[in-house]
Amino acid sequence: MKRPLRRELVFQLVETSRLLRTYVEQRARQHGTTRAQWGVMSRLRRQEGLNQASLAEQMDLQPISLARLLDRLQSQNLIERREDPADRRAYRLFLTPEGRALVDGLDAVRTEIADEILGEAEEAAIQSALGTLSTIREQIRTRSEDKAPASAGNAA
Amino acid sequence: MKRPLRRELVFQLVETSRLLRTYVEQRARQHGTTRAQWGVMSRLRRQEGLNQASLAEQMDLQPISLARLLDRLQSQNLIERREDPADRRAYRLFLTPEGRALVDGLDAVRTEIADEILGEAEEAAIQSALGTLSTIREQIRTRSEDKAPASAGNAA
DNA sequence: GACATATGATAAGCAGGCTTACGATTGGGA
DNA sequence: TCCCAATCGTAAGCCTGCTTATCATATGTC
């Protein structure tokens, strides 16, 4: 079963995504932050009080990768690590007012980017692409769990 | 004109792609190389004798980013930098026999990954996704050129 | 209660992107 | 001819990911 288009899509996805990530990175920088930190703040805005491990799992990040992001965010006074009263190992994460203001302001940028990048795409194509991405994501998550039996039961 | 799906697609694309890149990275590592180095060798296989600047432009990479990739590839004896007889500033790039063998062997891996990740996706969805990615890539290239007027005429 | 194991966070070290800045060479004009 | 801008490659320094390993704390079992 030869399906060269599938191979091509993997390749294109990896390459296009690097371009897109870099582009978003530049746009974020114009507003004094970075794509990764933006992502953390967005997630925190939706759900505060998480500990680092939970947030890392939600974001498909390694805890250590998140920890260093949080270091930078904290040093800019954009997030807060509060000690968990019930677990002395853990912190609970909160946005500061500054952090909240920043991420709120960035919503417009997100819309801008989407319009720039996808302004000409048709609604149906976007729907379809979302579905395909979702499939891919699911497959990768499955494969990764196979190899890294982190926690038997996963919060799917 | 509110189009929340577009925003969602940008987000999903950035996130899914990180997962995919990491996954491809792992698979590449199982064969003793990396995704980025794999990409360089693939490109060189198609077209040898390029100089670094041309290859970087083709790959949408900054010359310095490519230079360090090439350093690693060269130290593994997978590529060769030959002095350009006509321009003493430049090198011309070639795969070594080892490099060629490695990248040839990886073709199977590429197919494997594509089947794993997209095995369940329909042909039409893949076609559509490719088109959408292509649109995105074009848009980003345009935007980036606006800001970075590297070379007026670009090899589109 | 004590010990083994699991878990939260971090440290060290690497790869791969970037921006900015620089030396060396090329090549075109005055 | 000589000089200056453009180009090729690189260095330094940053951010974001990773893997692997470690420390402190929780937790479950005997």
Coordinates of N, CA and C (backbone and C1' of nucleotides) in Angstrom, one line a residue, chain A residues 34-35 62 64-65 68 72 88-89, chain D residues 15-20 24-26:
Chain A
T34 N 7.2 35.5 24.6 CA 7.5 34.4 23.7 C 6.3 33.5 23.5
R35 N 6.4 32.7 22.4 CA 5.3 31.8 22.1 C 5.1 30.8 23.3
Q62 N 7.4 18.2 29.0 CA 8.2 17.5 30.1 C 8.2 18.5 31.3
I64 N 10.3 19.3 33.3 CA 11.5 20.2 33.4 C 11.5 21.3 32.4
S65 N 10.9 21.1 31.3 CA 10.8 22.1 30.3 C 9.8 23.2 30.8
R68 N 11.4 25.5 33.6 CA 12.2 26.7 33.2 C 11.4 27.8 32.6
R72 N 11.2 31.8 34.1 CA 11.3 33.1 33.4 C 10.0 33.9 33.6
R88 N 4.0 19.5 50.4 CA 5.1 20.4 50.5 C 6.1 20.3 49.4
R89 N 5.9 19.3 48.5 CA 6.7 19.2 47.4 C 6.3 20.1 46.3
Chain D
dC15 P 16.7 34.1 27.6 O5' 15.9 33.2 26.5 C5' 15.0 33.8 25.6 C4' 14.3 32.7 24.8 C3' 13.5 31.7 25.8 O3' 12.2 31.5 25.2 C1' 15.0 30.5 24.4
dT16 P 11.1 30.7 26.0 O5' 11.3 29.2 25.3 C5' 11.1 29.1 24.0 C4' 11.2 27.7 23.5 C3' 10.6 26.6 24.4 O3' 10.0 25.7 23.6 C1' 12.8 26.1 24.1
dG17 P 8.6 25.1 23.8 O5' 8.9 23.5 23.6 C5' 9.4 22.7 24.6 C4' 10.4 21.7 24.0 C3' 10.7 20.5 24.8 O3' 9.7 19.5 24.6 C1' 12.7 21.5 23.9
dC18 P 9.6 18.4 25.7 O5' 10.9 17.5 25.5 C5' 11.2 16.9 24.3 C4' 12.6 16.3 24.3 C3' 12.9 15.4 25.4 O3' 12.6 14.1 24.9 C1' 14.6 16.9 25.2
dT19 P 12.5 12.9 26.0 O5' 14.0 12.6 26.4 C5' 15.0 12.2 25.5 C4' 16.3 11.9 26.2 C3' 16.1 10.8 27.4 O3' 17.2 9.9 27.3 C1' 17.0 12.8 28.2
dT20 P 17.2 8.6 28.1 O5' 18.0 9.0 29.4 C5' 19.3 9.7 29.3 C4' 19.8 10.1 30.6 C3' 19.5 9.2 31.8 O3' 20.7 9.0 32.5 C1' 18.9 11.4 32.4
dA24 P 17.7 16.5 50.0 O5' 16.1 16.7 50.0 C5' 15.6 17.9 49.6 C4' 14.1 17.8 49.6 C3' 13.5 17.3 50.9 O3' 12.4 18.1 51.2 C1' 12.7 16.0 49.1
dT25 P 11.7 18.0 52.6 O5' 10.3 17.3 52.2 C5' 9.5 17.9 51.3 C4' 8.5 16.9 50.7 C3' 7.6 16.2 51.7 O3' 6.2 16.6 51.4 C1' 8.4 14.6 50.2
dA26 P 5.0 16.5 52.4 O5' 4.1 15.4 51.7 C5' 4.7 14.4 50.9 C4' 3.6 13.8 50.0 C3' 2.5 13.1 50.7 O3' 1.5 12.8 49.8 C1' 4.1 11.5 50.2

